[in-house]
mmCIF file of C-alpha atoms in Angstrom:
data_model
loop_
_atom_site.group_PDB
_atom_site.id
_atom_site.type_symbol
_atom_site.label_atom_id
_atom_site.label_comp_id
_atom_site.label_asym_id
_atom_site.label_seq_id
_atom_site.Cartn_x
_atom_site.Cartn_y
_atom_site.Cartn_z
ATOM 1 C CA MET A 1 3.863 -23.944 10.734
ATOM 2 C CA SER A 2 2.889 -27.093 9.044
ATOM 3 C CA THR A 3 4.131 -27.822 5.158
ATOM 4 C CA THR A 4 1.936 -26.849 2.674
ATOM 5 C CA GLU A 5 2.010 -27.083 -1.369
ATOM 6 C CA ASN A 6 2.733 -23.411 -1.051
ATOM 7 C CA PRO A 7 6.208 -22.406 0.368
ATOM 8 C CA VAL A 8 6.175 -18.828 -0.447
ATOM 9 C CA ARG A 9 2.601 -18.116 0.619
ATOM 10 C CA ASP A 10 3.515 -19.478 4.268
ATOM 11 C CA ALA A 11 6.834 -17.807 3.971
ATOM 12 C CA ILE A 12 5.026 -14.505 3.409
ATOM 13 C CA GLN A 13 2.438 -15.222 6.151
ATOM 14 C CA GLY A 14 5.403 -16.740 8.593
ATOM 15 C CA ALA A 15 7.115 -12.937 8.115
ATOM 16 C CA ILE A 16 4.022 -11.227 8.496
ATOM 17 C CA GLY A 17 3.352 -12.958 11.639
ATOM 18 C CA GLU A 18 6.936 -12.334 13.023
ATOM 19 C CA HIS A 19 7.317 -8.649 12.265
ATOM 20 C CA GLU A 20 5.817 -5.960 14.111
ATOM 21 C CA VAL A 21 5.742 -3.665 11.258
ATOM 22 C CA LEU A 22 6.754 -5.438 7.961
ATOM 23 C CA LEU A 23 6.723 -3.315 4.829
ATOM 24 C CA PHE A 24 6.302 -5.366 1.691
ATOM 25 C CA MET A 25 8.319 -2.830 -1.426
ATOM 26 C CA LYS A 26 9.777 -2.624 -4.522
ATOM 27 C CA GLY A 27 13.556 -2.496 -3.794
ATOM 28 C CA THR A 28 14.884 -1.772 -0.118
ATOM 29 C CA PRO A 29 14.340 0.892 2.360
ATOM 30 C CA GLU A 30 18.452 1.907 1.226
ATOM 31 C CA ALA A 31 17.463 1.851 -2.642
ATOM 32 C CA PRO A 32 13.813 1.670 -3.231
ATOM 33 C CA ALA A 33 12.880 0.496 -6.912
ATOM 34 C CA CYS A 34 9.731 2.736 -6.927
ATOM 35 C CA GLY A 35 7.871 6.059 -5.912
ATOM 36 C CA PHE A 36 5.743 4.648 -3.987
ATOM 37 C CA SER A 37 7.965 2.176 -2.000
ATOM 38 C CA ALA A 38 9.923 5.205 -1.474
ATOM 39 C CA ARG A 39 7.062 7.401 -0.054
ATOM 40 C CA THR A 40 6.324 4.777 2.446
ATOM 41 C CA VAL A 41 10.138 4.360 3.830
ATOM 42 C CA ALA A 42 10.525 7.879 3.858
ATOM 43 C CA ALA A 43 7.296 7.784 6.585
ATOM 44 C CA LEU A 44 8.462 5.457 8.467
ATOM 45 C CA GLU A 45 11.987 6.626 8.746
ATOM 46 C CA ALA A 46 10.150 10.412 9.551
ATOM 47 C CA LEU A 47 8.678 8.306 12.722
ATOM 48 C CA GLY A 48 11.913 6.470 13.546
ATOM 49 C CA THR A 49 10.143 3.729 13.908
ATOM 50 C CA PRO A 50 12.245 -0.001 13.202
ATOM 51 C CA PHE A 51 10.670 -2.143 10.649
ATOM 52 C CA ALA A 52 11.583 -5.474 8.549
ATOM 53 C CA ALA A 53 11.225 -5.229 4.905
ATOM 54 C CA VAL A 54 10.807 -7.322 1.766
ATOM 55 C CA ASP A 55 11.928 -6.520 -1.842
ATOM 56 C CA ILE A 56 9.257 -8.569 -3.529
ATOM 57 C CA LEU A 57 11.115 -7.704 -7.268
ATOM 58 C CA PRO A 58 13.333 -10.986 -7.109
ATOM 59 C CA ASP A 59 10.087 -13.487 -7.545
ATOM 60 C CA PRO A 60 7.083 -12.803 -9.300
ATOM 61 C CA ARG A 61 5.372 -14.907 -6.934
ATOM 62 C CA ILE A 62 5.722 -13.386 -3.769
ATOM 63 C CA ARG A 63 3.744 -10.381 -4.722
ATOM 64 C CA GLN A 64 1.298 -12.495 -6.555
ATOM 65 C CA GLU A 65 0.791 -14.551 -2.994
ATOM 66 C CA LEU A 66 0.760 -11.548 -1.407
ATOM 67 C CA SER A 67 -1.948 -9.785 -2.785
ATOM 68 C CA ASN A 68 -3.665 -13.265 -2.921
ATOM 69 C CA LEU A 69 -3.129 -13.064 1.085
ATOM 70 C CA SER A 70 -3.986 -9.278 1.501
ATOM 71 C CA ASN A 71 -6.446 -8.717 -1.333
ATOM 72 C CA TRP A 72 -4.593 -5.861 -1.874
ATOM 73 C CA PRO A 73 -3.274 -5.157 -5.936
ATOM 74 C CA THR A 74 -0.575 -2.981 -5.315
ATOM 75 C CA ILE A 75 2.974 -2.429 -3.760
ATOM 76 C CA PRO A 76 4.084 -1.293 -1.140
ATOM 77 C CA GLN A 77 2.326 -3.137 1.461
ATOM 78 C CA LEU A 78 2.672 -1.626 4.811
ATOM 79 C CA PHE A 79 1.789 -4.469 7.767
ATOM 80 C CA VAL A 80 1.467 -3.698 11.606
ATOM 81 C CA LYS A 81 0.783 -6.512 14.013
ATOM 82 C CA GLY A 82 -0.203 -8.790 11.332
ATOM 83 C CA GLU A 83 -3.254 -6.361 9.934
ATOM 84 C CA LEU A 84 -2.695 -4.647 6.794
ATOM 85 C CA VAL A 85 -2.285 -0.742 7.168
ATOM 86 C CA GLY A 86 -2.385 -0.018 3.898
ATOM 87 C CA GLY A 87 -0.384 1.166 0.583
ATOM 88 C CA CYS A 88 1.401 3.970 -0.105
ATOM 89 C CA ASP A 89 -1.623 6.512 -0.408
ATOM 90 C CA ILE A 90 -3.163 5.705 3.053
ATOM 91 C CA VAL A 91 0.165 5.401 4.672
ATOM 92 C CA SER A 92 0.959 9.019 3.730
ATOM 93 C CA GLU A 93 -2.291 10.372 4.595
ATOM 94 C CA MET A 94 -2.276 8.812 8.361
ATOM 95 C CA TYR A 95 1.064 9.903 8.538
ATOM 96 C CA GLU A 96 0.176 13.509 7.853
ATOM 97 C CA SER A 97 -2.374 13.130 9.767
ATOM 98 C CA GLY A 98 -0.167 11.711 12.825
ATOM 99 C CA GLU A 99 -2.367 8.283 12.511
ATOM 100 C CA LEU A 100 0.477 6.370 11.791
ATOM 101 C CA ALA A 101 2.202 7.219 14.708
ATOM 102 C CA GLN A 102 -0.640 6.121 17.338
ATOM 103 C CA VAL A 103 -0.689 2.847 15.013
ATOM 104 C CA LEU A 104 2.973 2.229 15.538
ATOM 105 C CA GLY A 105 2.885 3.762 19.193
ATOM 106 C CA VAL A 106 5.603 5.824 18.625
ATOM 107 C CA GLU A 107 5.974 9.613 19.221
ATOM 108 C CA ALA A 108 4.648 12.486 16.541
ATOM 109 C CA PRO A 109 7.528 13.751 14.073
ATOM 110 C CA ALA A 110 9.022 16.631 15.406
ATOM 111 C CA ASP A 111 7.631 19.143 13.103
ATOM 112 C CA ALA A 112 4.322 18.064 14.300
ATOM 113 C CA PRO A 113 2.466 20.617 16.820
ATOM 114 C CA ASP A 114 2.546 19.222 19.424
ATOM 115 C CA GLY A 115 5.376 16.262 18.942
ATOM 116 C CA ALA A 116 8.128 17.093 20.462
ATOM 117 C CA PRO A 117 9.360 13.872 21.068
ATOM 118 C CA ALA A 118 12.426 13.596 23.903
ATOM 119 C CA ALA A 119 15.666 12.790 21.691
ATOM 120 C CA ALA A 120 15.404 9.807 20.050
ATOM 121 C CA GLU A 121 18.107 7.471 18.964
ATOM 122 C CA PRO A 122 18.801 8.982 15.257
ATOM 123 C CA GLY A 123 17.593 7.243 12.304
ATOM 124 C CA ALA A 124 18.022 3.436 13.923
ATOM 125 C CA PRO A 125 18.617 1.571 10.767
ATOM 126 C CA PRO A 126 15.792 -0.393 9.369
ATOM 127 C CA LEU A 127 15.655 -4.289 10.259
ATOM 128 C CA GLN A 128 16.243 -6.043 6.890
ATOM 129 C CA ILE A 129 14.657 -9.780 6.813
ATOM 130 C CA LYS A 130 17.023 -11.878 4.733
ATOM 131 C CA ASN A 131 15.154 -12.265 1.893
ATOM 132 C CA ASN A 132 14.250 -15.683 2.499
ATOM 133 C CA LEU A 133 10.869 -16.066 -0.040
ATOM 134 C CA VAL A 134 12.469 -17.070 -3.257
ATOM 135 C CA MET B 1 -3.289 2.340 -23.537
ATOM 136 C CA PRO B 2 -5.776 3.332 -20.970
ATOM 137 C CA ARG B 3 -6.901 7.185 -21.028
ATOM 138 C CA PRO B 4 -7.696 8.744 -17.422
ATOM 139 C CA GLU B 5 -11.374 8.757 -19.031
ATOM 140 C CA ASP B 6 -11.825 5.443 -19.503
ATOM 141 C CA LEU B 7 -10.787 5.305 -15.780
ATOM 142 C CA LYS B 8 -12.730 7.697 -14.745
ATOM 143 C CA GLN B 9 -15.949 5.824 -16.797
ATOM 144 C CA ARG B 10 -15.410 2.385 -15.384
ATOM 145 C CA ILE B 11 -15.357 3.633 -11.731
ATOM 146 C CA GLU B 12 -18.412 5.718 -12.349
ATOM 147 C CA ALA B 13 -19.645 2.850 -13.908
ATOM 148 C CA ALA B 14 -19.008 0.186 -10.796
ATOM 149 C CA ILE B 15 -19.645 2.374 -8.548
ATOM 150 C CA PRO B 16 -23.212 3.791 -8.053
ATOM 151 C CA GLY B 17 -23.435 7.522 -7.744
ATOM 152 C CA ALA B 18 -19.488 7.630 -7.658
ATOM 153 C CA GLN B 19 -17.867 10.844 -9.284
ATOM 154 C CA ALA B 20 -14.412 10.318 -9.957
ATOM 155 C CA ASP B 21 -11.511 12.673 -11.304
ATOM 156 C CA VAL B 22 -8.765 11.161 -12.973
ATOM 157 C CA THR B 23 -5.641 12.333 -14.105
ATOM 158 C CA ASP B 24 -2.466 10.699 -15.694
ATOM 159 C CA LEU B 25 0.199 11.136 -13.459
ATOM 160 C CA THR B 26 3.255 10.872 -15.978
ATOM 161 C CA GLY B 27 1.610 10.924 -19.189
ATOM 162 C CA GLY B 28 2.881 7.298 -20.285
ATOM 163 C CA GLY B 29 -0.627 6.141 -19.628
ATOM 164 C CA ASP B 30 0.041 3.712 -17.149
ATOM 165 C CA HIS B 31 0.365 5.560 -13.822
ATOM 166 C CA PHE B 32 -3.417 7.688 -12.650
ATOM 167 C CA ARG B 33 -4.360 9.154 -9.620
ATOM 168 C CA ALA B 34 -7.896 8.753 -8.723
ATOM 169 C CA THR B 35 -9.971 10.963 -6.453
ATOM 170 C CA VAL B 36 -13.579 9.401 -6.073
ATOM 171 C CA VAL B 37 -16.333 10.201 -4.074
ATOM 172 C CA ALA B 38 -18.679 8.013 -3.336
ATOM 173 C CA ALA B 39 -21.755 8.027 -0.746
ATOM 174 C CA GLU B 40 -21.401 4.027 0.005
ATOM 175 C CA PHE B 41 -17.947 4.802 1.372
ATOM 176 C CA ALA B 42 -19.385 6.031 4.761
ATOM 177 C CA GLN B 43 -19.619 2.693 5.409
ATOM 178 C CA LEU B 44 -16.509 1.260 4.662
ATOM 179 C CA SER B 45 -12.995 1.620 6.350
ATOM 180 C CA ARG B 46 -10.443 3.370 4.209
ATOM 181 C CA ILE B 47 -9.043 0.351 3.598
ATOM 182 C CA GLU B 48 -11.980 -1.217 2.159
ATOM 183 C CA GLN B 49 -12.826 1.944 -0.068
ATOM 184 C CA HIS B 50 -9.449 1.435 -1.956
ATOM 185 C CA ARG B 51 -10.477 -1.947 -2.211
ATOM 186 C CA ARG B 52 -13.848 -1.153 -3.739
ATOM 187 C CA VAL B 53 -12.028 0.992 -6.244
ATOM 188 C CA TYR B 54 -9.290 -1.362 -7.094
ATOM 189 C CA GLY B 55 -12.161 -4.209 -7.568
ATOM 190 C CA VAL B 56 -13.437 -2.490 -10.193
ATOM 191 C CA PHE B 57 -10.358 -2.724 -12.267
ATOM 192 C CA GLY B 58 -8.961 -6.457 -10.915
ATOM 193 C CA SER B 59 -6.047 -7.828 -12.439
ATOM 194 C CA ASP B 60 -5.599 -4.794 -14.832
ATOM 195 C CA ILE B 61 -4.194 -2.926 -11.834
ATOM 196 C CA GLY B 62 -0.269 -4.576 -12.077
ATOM 197 C CA GLY B 63 -1.276 -5.190 -16.104
ATOM 198 C CA PRO B 64 -2.229 -2.322 -17.923
ATOM 199 C CA ILE B 65 -2.587 -0.126 -15.231
ATOM 200 C CA HIS B 66 0.661 -0.247 -13.576
ATOM 201 C CA ALA B 67 0.118 1.890 -10.728
ATOM 202 C CA LEU B 68 -3.253 3.770 -9.775
ATOM 203 C CA SER B 69 -3.093 5.957 -6.357
ATOM 204 C CA LEU B 70 -6.289 6.420 -4.651
ATOM 205 C CA GLU B 71 -8.083 8.846 -2.458
ATOM 206 C CA THR B 72 -11.257 7.974 -1.390
ATOM 207 C CA LYS B 73 -14.103 10.388 0.265
ATOM 208 C CA ALA B 74 -17.701 9.705 1.029
ATOM 209 C CA GLU B 75 -18.778 13.330 0.188
#
């Protein structure tokens, strides 16, 4: 990626391009710092899908540049294959309707009527990106 | 400090024919939940529907309005 005068935006764009499932959140998956981030992490973990996460709290520029890029004002923001899927409300709705599993290309959760997933690895730990955006 | 009625009024003024139902989630005047029904949402994806409502508030989101949880419907 070419060098521009906006390294934070470049780093965000790079991360979105590199990680198939990427969550920008407040705090970390182990220690979410906001209820909305926590709910979004819970939906992803319930589907057992590995995901990368970026904590936006350490540097206010991350949130600002992210919102400029995505045209979305709030955190969390879930990206799948480079596209913004939504924030906590949309991700929660999509989890409940089964759409999230579809978008992520995974089996629906075990408690879904037709879900009955084959023994998936129990709780694969979420992939942590080193927060190198600061 | 914004009140639920203020948010309701702003949404309904900005989106023609919209009906908004807004609650203060915590009583603190900064975490809100809005259900918005508007005919024009029929033409928009869910992401675009939420963007439309967030757009009503501009930089107030993340400012005085710390969080605005949304449910949007076309009817």
